[in-house]
XYZ file of C-alpha atoms in Angstrom:
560
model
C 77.493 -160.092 59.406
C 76.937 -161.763 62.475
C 76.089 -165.590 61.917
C 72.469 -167.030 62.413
C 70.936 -170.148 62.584
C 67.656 -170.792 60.489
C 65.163 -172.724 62.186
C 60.949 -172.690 62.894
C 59.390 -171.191 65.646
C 57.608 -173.538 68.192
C 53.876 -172.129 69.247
C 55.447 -172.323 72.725
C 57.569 -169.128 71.979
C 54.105 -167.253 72.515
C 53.548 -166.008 69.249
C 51.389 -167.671 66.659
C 52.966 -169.831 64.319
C 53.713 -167.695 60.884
C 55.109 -164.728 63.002
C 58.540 -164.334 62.649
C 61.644 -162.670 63.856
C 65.094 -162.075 63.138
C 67.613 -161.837 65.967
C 71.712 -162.226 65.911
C 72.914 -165.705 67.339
C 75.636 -165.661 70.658
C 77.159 -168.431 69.142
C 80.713 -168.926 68.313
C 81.887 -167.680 64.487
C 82.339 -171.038 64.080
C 78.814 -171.454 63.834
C 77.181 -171.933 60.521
C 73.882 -171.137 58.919
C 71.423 -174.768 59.409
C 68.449 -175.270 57.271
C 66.454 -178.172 58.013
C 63.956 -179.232 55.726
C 60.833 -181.674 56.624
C 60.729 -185.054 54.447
C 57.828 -186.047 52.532
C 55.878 -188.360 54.372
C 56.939 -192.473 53.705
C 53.332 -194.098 54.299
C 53.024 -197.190 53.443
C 49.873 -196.542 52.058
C 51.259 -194.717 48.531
C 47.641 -195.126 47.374
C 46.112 -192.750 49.913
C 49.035 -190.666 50.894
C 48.648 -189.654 47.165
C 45.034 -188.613 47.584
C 45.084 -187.259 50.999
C 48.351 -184.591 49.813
C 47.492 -183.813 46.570
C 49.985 -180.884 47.267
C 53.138 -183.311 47.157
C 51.858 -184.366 43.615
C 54.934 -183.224 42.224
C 57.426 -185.410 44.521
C 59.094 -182.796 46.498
C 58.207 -181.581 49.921
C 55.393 -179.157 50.631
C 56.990 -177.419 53.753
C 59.702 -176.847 55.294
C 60.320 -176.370 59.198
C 62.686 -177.509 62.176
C 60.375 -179.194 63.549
C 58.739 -182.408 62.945
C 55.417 -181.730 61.175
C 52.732 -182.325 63.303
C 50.628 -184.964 61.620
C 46.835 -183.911 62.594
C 47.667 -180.132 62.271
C 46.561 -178.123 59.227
C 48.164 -175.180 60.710
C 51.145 -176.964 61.697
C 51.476 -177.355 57.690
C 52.007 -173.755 56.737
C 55.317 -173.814 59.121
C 57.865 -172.241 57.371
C 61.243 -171.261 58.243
C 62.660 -167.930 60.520
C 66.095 -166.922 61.424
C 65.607 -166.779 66.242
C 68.192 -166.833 68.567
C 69.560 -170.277 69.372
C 68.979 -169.720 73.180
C 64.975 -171.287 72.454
C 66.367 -174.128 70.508
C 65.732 -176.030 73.853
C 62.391 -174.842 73.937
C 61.587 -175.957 70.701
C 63.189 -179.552 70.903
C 60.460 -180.135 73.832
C 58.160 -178.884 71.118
C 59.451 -180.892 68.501
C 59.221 -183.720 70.583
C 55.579 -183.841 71.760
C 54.939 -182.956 67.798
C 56.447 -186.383 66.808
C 54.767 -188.526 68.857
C 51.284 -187.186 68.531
C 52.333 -188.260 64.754
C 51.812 -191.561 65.399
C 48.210 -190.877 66.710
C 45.576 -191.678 63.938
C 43.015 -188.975 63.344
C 39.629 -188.182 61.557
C 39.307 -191.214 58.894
C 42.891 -192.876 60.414
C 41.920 -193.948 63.695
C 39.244 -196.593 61.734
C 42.078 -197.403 59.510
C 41.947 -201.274 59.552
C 45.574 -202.868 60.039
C 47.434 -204.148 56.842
C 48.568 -206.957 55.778
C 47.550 -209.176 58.612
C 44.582 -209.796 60.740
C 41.664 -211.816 60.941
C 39.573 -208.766 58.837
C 42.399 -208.955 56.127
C 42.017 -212.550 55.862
C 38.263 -212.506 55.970
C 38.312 -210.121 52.787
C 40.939 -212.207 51.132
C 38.700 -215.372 51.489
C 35.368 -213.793 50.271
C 37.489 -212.464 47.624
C 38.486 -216.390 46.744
C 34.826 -217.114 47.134
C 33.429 -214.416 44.800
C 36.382 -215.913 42.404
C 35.317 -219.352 42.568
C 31.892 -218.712 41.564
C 32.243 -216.000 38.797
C 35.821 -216.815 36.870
C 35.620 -220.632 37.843
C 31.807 -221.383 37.001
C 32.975 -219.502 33.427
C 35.631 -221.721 33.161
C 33.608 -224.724 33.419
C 31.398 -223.822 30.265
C 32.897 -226.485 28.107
C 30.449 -228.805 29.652
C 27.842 -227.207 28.809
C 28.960 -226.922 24.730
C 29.733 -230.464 25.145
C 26.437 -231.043 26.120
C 24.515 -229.616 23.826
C 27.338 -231.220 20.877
C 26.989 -234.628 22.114
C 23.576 -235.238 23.715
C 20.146 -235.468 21.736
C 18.323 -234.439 25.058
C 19.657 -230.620 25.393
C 17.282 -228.370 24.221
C 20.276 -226.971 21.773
C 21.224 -229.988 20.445
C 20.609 -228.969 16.809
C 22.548 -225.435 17.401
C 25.495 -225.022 15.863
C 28.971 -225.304 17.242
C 29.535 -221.477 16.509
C 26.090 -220.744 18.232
C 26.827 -222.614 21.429
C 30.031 -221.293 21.938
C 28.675 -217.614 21.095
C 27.649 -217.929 24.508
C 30.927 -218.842 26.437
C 32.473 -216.233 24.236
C 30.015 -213.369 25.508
C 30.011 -214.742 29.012
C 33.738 -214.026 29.365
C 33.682 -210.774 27.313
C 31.203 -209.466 29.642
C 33.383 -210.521 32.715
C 36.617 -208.981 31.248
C 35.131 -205.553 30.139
C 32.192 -204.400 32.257
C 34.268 -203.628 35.133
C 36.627 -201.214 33.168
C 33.149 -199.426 32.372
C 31.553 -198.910 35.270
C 34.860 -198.442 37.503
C 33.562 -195.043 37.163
C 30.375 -194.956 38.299
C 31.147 -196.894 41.584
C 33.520 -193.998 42.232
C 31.178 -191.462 41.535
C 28.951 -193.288 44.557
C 31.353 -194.620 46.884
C 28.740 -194.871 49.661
C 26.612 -197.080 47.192
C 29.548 -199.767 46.110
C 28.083 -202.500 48.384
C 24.610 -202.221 47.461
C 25.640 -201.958 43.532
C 27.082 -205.197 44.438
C 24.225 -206.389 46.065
C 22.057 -205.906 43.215
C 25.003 -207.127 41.067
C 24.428 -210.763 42.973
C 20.943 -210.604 42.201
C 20.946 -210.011 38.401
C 23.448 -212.263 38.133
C 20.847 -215.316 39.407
C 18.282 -214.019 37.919
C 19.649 -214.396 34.451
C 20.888 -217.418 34.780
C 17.410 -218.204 36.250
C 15.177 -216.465 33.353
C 18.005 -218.427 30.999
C 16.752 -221.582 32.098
C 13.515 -220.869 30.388
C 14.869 -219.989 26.919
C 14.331 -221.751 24.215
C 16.161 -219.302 21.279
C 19.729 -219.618 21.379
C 19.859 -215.795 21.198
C 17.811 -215.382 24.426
C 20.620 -218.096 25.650
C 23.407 -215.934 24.556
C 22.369 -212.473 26.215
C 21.073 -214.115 29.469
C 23.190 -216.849 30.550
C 26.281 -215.045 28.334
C 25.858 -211.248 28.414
C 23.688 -210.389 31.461
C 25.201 -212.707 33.405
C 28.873 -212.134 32.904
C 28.202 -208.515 33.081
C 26.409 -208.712 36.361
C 28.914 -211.229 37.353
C 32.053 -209.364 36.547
C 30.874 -206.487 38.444
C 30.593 -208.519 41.753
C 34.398 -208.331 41.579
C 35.028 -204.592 40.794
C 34.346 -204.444 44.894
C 37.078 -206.162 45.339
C 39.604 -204.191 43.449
C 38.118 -200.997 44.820
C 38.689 -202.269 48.407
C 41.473 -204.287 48.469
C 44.242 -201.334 49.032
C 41.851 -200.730 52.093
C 43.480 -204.417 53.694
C 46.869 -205.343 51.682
C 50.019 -202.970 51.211
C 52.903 -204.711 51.220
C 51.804 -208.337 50.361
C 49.158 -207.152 48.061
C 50.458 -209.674 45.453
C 50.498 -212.889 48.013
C 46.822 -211.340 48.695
C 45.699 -211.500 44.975
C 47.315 -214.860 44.306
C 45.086 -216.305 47.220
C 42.167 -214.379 45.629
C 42.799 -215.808 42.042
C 43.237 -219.173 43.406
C 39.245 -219.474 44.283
C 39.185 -218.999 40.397
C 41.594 -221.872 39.822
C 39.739 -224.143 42.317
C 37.024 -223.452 40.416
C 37.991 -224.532 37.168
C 38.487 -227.986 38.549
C 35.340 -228.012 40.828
C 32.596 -226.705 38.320
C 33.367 -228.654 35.024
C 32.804 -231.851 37.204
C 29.190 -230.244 38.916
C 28.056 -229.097 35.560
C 28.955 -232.420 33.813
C 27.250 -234.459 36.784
C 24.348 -232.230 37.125
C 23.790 -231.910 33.141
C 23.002 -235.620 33.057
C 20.923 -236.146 36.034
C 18.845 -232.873 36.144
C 19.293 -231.720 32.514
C 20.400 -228.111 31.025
C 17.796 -226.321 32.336
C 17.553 -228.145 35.884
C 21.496 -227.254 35.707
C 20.808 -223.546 35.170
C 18.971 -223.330 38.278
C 20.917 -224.847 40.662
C 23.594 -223.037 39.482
C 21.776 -219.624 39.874
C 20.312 -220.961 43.370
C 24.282 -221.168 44.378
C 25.390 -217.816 42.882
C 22.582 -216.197 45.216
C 23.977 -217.906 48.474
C 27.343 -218.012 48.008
C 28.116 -214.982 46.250
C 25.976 -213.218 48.477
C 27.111 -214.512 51.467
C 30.597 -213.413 50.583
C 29.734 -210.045 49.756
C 28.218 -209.901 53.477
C 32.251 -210.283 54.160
C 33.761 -208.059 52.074
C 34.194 -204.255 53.909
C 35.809 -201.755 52.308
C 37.819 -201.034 55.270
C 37.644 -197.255 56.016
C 34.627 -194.861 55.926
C 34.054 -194.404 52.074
C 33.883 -190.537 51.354
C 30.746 -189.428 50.425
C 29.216 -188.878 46.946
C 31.029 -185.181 45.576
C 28.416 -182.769 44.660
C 27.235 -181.562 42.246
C 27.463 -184.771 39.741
C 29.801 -185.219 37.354
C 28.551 -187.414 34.816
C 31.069 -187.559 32.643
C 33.734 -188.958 35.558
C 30.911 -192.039 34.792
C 33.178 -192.362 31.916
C 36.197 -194.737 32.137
C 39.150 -192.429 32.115
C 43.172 -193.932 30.733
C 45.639 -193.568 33.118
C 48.455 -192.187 31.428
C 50.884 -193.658 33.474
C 49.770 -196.862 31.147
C 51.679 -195.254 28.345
C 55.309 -195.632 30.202
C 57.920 -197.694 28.667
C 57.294 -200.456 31.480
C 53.549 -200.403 31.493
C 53.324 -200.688 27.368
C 55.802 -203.968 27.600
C 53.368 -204.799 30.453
C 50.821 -204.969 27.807
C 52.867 -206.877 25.852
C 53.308 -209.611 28.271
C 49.664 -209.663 29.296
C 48.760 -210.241 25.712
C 51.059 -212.385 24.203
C 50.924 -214.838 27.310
C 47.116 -214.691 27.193
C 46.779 -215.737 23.750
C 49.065 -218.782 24.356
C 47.982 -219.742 27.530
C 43.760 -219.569 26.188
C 44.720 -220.795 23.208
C 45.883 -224.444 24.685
C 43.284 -223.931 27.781
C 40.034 -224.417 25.054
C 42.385 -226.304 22.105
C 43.867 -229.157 24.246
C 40.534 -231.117 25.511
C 40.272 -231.210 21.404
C 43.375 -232.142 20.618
C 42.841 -235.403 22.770
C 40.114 -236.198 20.791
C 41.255 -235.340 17.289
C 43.682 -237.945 18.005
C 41.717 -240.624 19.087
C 41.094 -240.403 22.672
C 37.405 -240.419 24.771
C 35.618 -237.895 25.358
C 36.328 -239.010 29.588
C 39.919 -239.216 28.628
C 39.895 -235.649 27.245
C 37.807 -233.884 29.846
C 40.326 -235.769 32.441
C 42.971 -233.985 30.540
C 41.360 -230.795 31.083
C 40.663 -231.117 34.764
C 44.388 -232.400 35.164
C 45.461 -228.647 33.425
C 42.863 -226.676 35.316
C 43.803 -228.523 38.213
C 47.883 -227.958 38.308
C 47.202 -223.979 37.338
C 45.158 -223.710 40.727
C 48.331 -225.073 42.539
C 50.646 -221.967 40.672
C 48.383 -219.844 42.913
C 49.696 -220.743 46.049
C 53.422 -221.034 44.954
C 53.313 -217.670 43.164
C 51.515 -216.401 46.376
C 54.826 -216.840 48.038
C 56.865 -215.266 45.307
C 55.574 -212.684 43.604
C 56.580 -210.378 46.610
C 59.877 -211.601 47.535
C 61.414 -211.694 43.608
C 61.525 -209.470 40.830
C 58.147 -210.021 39.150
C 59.768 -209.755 35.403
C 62.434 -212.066 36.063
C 59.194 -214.880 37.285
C 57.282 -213.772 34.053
C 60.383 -214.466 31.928
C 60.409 -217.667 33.746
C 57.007 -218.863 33.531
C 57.076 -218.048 29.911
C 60.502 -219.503 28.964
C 59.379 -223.102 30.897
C 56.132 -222.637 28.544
C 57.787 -222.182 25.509
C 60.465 -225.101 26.082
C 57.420 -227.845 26.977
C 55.517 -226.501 24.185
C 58.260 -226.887 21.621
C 59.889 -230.207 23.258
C 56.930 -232.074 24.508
C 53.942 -231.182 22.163
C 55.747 -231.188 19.478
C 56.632 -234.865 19.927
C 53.388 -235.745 21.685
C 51.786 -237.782 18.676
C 49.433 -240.318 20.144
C 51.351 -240.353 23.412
C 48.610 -239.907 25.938
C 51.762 -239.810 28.639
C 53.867 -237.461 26.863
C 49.990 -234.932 26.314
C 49.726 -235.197 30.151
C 53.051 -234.511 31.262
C 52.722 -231.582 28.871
C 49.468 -230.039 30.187
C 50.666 -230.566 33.965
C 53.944 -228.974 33.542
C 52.351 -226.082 31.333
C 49.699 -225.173 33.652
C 52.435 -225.409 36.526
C 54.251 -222.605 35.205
C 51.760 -220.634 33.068
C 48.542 -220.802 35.009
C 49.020 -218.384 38.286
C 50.144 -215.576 35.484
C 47.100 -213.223 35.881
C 48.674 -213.380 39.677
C 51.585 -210.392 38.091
C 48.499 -208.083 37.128
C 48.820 -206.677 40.837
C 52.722 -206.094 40.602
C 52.172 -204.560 37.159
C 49.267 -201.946 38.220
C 51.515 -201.202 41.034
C 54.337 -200.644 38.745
C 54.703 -197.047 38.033
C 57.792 -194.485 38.155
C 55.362 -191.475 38.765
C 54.423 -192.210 42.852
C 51.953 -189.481 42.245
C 49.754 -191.245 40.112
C 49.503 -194.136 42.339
C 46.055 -193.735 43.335
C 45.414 -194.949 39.774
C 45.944 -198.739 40.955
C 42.594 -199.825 40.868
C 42.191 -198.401 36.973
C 45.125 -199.621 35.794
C 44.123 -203.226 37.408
C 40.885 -203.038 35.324
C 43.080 -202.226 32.071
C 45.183 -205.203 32.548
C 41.956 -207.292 33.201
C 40.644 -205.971 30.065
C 43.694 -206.797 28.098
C 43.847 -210.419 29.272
C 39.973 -210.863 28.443
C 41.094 -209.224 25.408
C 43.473 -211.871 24.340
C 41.505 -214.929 25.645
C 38.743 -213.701 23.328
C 40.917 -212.722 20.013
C 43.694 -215.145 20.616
C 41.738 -218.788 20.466
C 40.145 -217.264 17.409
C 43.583 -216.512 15.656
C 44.931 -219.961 16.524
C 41.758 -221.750 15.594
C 42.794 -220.497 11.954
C 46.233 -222.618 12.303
C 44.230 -225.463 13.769
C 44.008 -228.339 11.475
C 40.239 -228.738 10.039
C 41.276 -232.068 9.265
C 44.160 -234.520 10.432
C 47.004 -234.812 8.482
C 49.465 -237.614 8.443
C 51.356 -238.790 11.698
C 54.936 -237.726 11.524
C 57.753 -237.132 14.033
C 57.388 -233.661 14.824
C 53.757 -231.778 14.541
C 52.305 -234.950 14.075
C 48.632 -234.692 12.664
C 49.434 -231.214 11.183
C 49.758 -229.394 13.998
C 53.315 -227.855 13.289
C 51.254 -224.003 12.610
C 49.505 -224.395 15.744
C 52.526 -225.562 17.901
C 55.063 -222.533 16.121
C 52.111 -220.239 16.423
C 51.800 -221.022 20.115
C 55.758 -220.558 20.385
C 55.951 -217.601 19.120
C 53.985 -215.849 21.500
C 55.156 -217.667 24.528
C 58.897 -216.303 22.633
C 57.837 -212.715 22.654
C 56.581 -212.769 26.152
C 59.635 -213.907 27.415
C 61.503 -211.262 25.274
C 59.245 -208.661 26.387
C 59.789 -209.705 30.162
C 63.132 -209.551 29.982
C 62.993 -205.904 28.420
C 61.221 -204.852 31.490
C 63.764 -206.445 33.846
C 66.532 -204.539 31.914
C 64.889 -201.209 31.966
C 64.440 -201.278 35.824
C 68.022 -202.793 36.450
C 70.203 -200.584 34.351
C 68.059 -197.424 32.687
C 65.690 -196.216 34.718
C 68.230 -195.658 37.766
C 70.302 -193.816 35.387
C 67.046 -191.908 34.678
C 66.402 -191.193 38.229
C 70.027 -189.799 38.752
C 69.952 -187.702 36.025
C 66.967 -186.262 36.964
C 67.856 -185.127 40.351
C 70.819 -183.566 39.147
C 68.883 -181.750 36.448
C 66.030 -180.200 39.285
C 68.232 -178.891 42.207
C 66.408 -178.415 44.886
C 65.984 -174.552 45.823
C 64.929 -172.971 48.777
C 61.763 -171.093 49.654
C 61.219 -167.426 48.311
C 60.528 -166.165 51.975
C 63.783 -167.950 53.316
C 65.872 -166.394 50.220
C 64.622 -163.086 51.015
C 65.126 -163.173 54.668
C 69.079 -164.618 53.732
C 69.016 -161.124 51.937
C 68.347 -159.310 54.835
C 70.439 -160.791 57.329
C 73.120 -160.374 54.423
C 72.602 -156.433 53.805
């Protein structure tokens, strides 16, 4: 048998592309059959490279050729291999040659492909993004003036409300926030044409409720306007955002997102001191409107700067309806992703639980009500500056090793410096500062975690899996307060040396969590450092790769 050399035929040859021939090689003996196999493609862009080839789903190449795949070809794609003479290898490395760089050259929906990762669009997006975060997570963060308000002075229209009643609204406000998006992530993707005017309208409703709010005069028309509507309407201003931000970040999508989520932390220091200011000058329902008057301009005028960066496909017929629904990505259910959850949770209920407890605590033990809504503004205030530092971070390090960090320092101040606080209003401010240094910026890991997956096939699921880990921090920040409120002291107890004021439940329930976290961080770090490379190998060697029917049958040939 005379030896041959296996490689694709160039259109230059003459003949089309799938015709093939067989013909014996003049080369030495020495000579030995070559296969050369294309590599799947390495965009940057996993998200849409998953979507666009829905053919390499399963990981492995979906052609094989001597020649570099031409990259705006379809026919190009159905290249497979034949057994020529070597003398028109020459021929074909010309080929081969104009092939590659065309595949540089952008084409159909790539040549408006914005650039990545820098840019004056990129930044524009990431600022609206801080903007539309500033005015829907910070405003909500800035409700305790308002239940103060209605506690404290005789003139709110709510005064006589209950303390359960009043904050039935905060409590709605942020579960409509946290869960809306994960239920209509769907229907934005059925339309994707229709995203910015759904956000449009989103803007709207949102002032409008606060607006019609102003008016009430039930506590349950307070609840579902300025609560439900209006985190609902709200929250969805933001789904945008997530949709469109693969569009503009790849590779520094975290630094992206911690600028984004530091709007909300700016926020949570601006708006307590507006609504407490405002609240006394104009009253509640003055408030109300000036707040809904804002929402309109400045969310709206940062939705005029968010683009979602590409053409967006247009709406699939028929309708699907039930793709409305919110599907569960089951790429959630991976060892890594479930001690994701973990984290999320366990950190959430911690970190919520001191964020509404501590302007309390100040007060239970005998500070002003100014004193305690400084102490606040001093933790809102260092958790805004964790944005920018974990900006910087979270995609240059290991993202479980800085969770298991931020959690561990948490844990340590909690147990060290709470637990001895007492009176101490230095030792309760060195505590809050220090804890929202290192636990505030944590919701900036929710964009390393959705883009944590071993299955780069199902990576087009960022977006979803974002919205799940949203949903299971709103989750805890809703549940957890209410579990710790039951280890909160109804009534002080004596002043001691450790817990003082019997608050030793509170402080080991608090500890606990913030332990687990850490434990479950760690876990993660451990599975991606030592098992799942083990995983990976063993895999490989347990799916050999084999080559194409047509090639093995033509080997038979040239063999017989």
């Amino acid at each position: 048998m005379e030896p041959v050399e296996l490689v694709g035929l160039a259109q230059d040859s003459g003949k089309p592309l799938h015709h093939h021939e067989l013909q014996p090689t003049s080369s030495s003996p020495a000579e030995t059959i070559r296969t050369i196999r294309q590599e799947p493609s390495t965009s940057s862009d996993v998200e849409k490279g998953t979507l666009d080839h829905p053919g390499s789903s399963d990981g492995q190449p979906t052609s094989i050729s001597a020649l570099t795949e031409h990259a705006t070809s379809a026919q190009h794609a159905t290249a497979v291999p034949t057994l020529v003479n070597t003398q028109s290898s020459d021929k074909e490395s010309c080929t081969g040659s104009r092939s590659a760089s065309n595949e540089d050259r952008p084409s159909g929906n790539d040549s408006t492909a914005p650039i990545k990762d820098r840019g004056w669009q990129a930044w524009k997006f990431v600022l609206a993004s801080a903007a539309t975060e500033f005015m829907i997570w910070g405003a909500s963060w800035g409700y305790g003036s308002f239940q103060e308000y209605h506690q404290q002075n005789p003139q709110s229209p709510f005064h006589h409300a209950s303390l359960t009643a009043t904050s039935s609204v905060g409590t709605t406000l942020l579960a409509g926030q946290h869960f809306v998006t994960l239920l209509t992530f769907g229907l934005y993707t059925m339309f994707p044409p229709l995203v910015k005017t759904f956000t449009y309208i989103c803007v709207v409703g949102s002032s409008l409720s606060l607006l019609i709010a102003s008016f009430s005069h039930s506590i349950a028309l307070l609840i579902l306007f300025q609560g439900l509507v209006y985190g609902m309407f709200s929250g969805n201003v933001f789904l945008a955002v997530i949709l469109w931000l693969p569009n503009w970040w790849d590779e520094r999508r975290g630094f992206a997102t911690s600028i984004m989520f530091s709007g909300a932390g700016i926020g949570g220091i601006v708006w307590p001191i507006i609504f407490s200011q405002t609240l006394q000058r104009i009253g509640f329902r003055g408030t109300l409107r000036l707040w809904a008057l804002l929402q309109l301009i400045i969310s709206g005028g940062a939705v005029m700067c968010l683009k979602p960066g590409r053409k967006p496909p247009p709406t699939p017929k028929p309708l699907r309806w039930k793709s409305a629904l919110p599907g569960f990505p089951r790429s959630l259910l991976s060892p890594v992703a479930l001690l994701n959850i973990v984290v999320s949770l366990t950190q959430s209920t911690a970190y919520y639980s001191i964020s509404l407890n501590i302007s309390n605590y100040a007060s239970s033990v005998g500070f002003s009500s100014t004193t305690s809504t400084a102490i606040l503004s001093a933790f809102n205030a260092s958790a805004a500056i964790t944005y920018f530092v974990l900006s910087y971070l979270v995609d240059r390090f290991a993202y479980p090793l800085l969770m298991a960090t931020s959690t561990t320092l948490n844990l340590v101040f909690t147990v060290l410096v709470l637990g001895f606080a007492g009176r101490s209003l230095t030792k309760i401010i060195v505590y809050v500062v220090f804890f929202g240094l290192t636990g505030g910026g944590f919701a900036c890991f929710m964009t390393p975690m959705a883009r944590d997956i071993p299955d780069r096939s199902r990576s087009h699921e960022f977006s979803l899996r974002f919205l799940y880990y949203i949903t299971f921090r709103g989750l805890a920040a809703m549940v957890g307060p209410i579990i710790a409120v039951q280890v909160y002291p109804k009534h002080l107890g004596r002043e001691s040396t450790y817990g003082s004021f019997g608050f030793t439940s509170f402080i080991a329930f608090i500890s606990g969590t913030l332990a687990l976290s850490t434990c479950a961080s760690l876990a993660i770090f451990a599975h991606k450092r030592y098992l799942q490379p083990k995983q990976d190998r063993v895999k490989v060697l347990s799916n050999p790769v084999t080559p194409p029917a047509e090639a093995r049958q033509q080997s038979g040939t040239v063999a017989a």
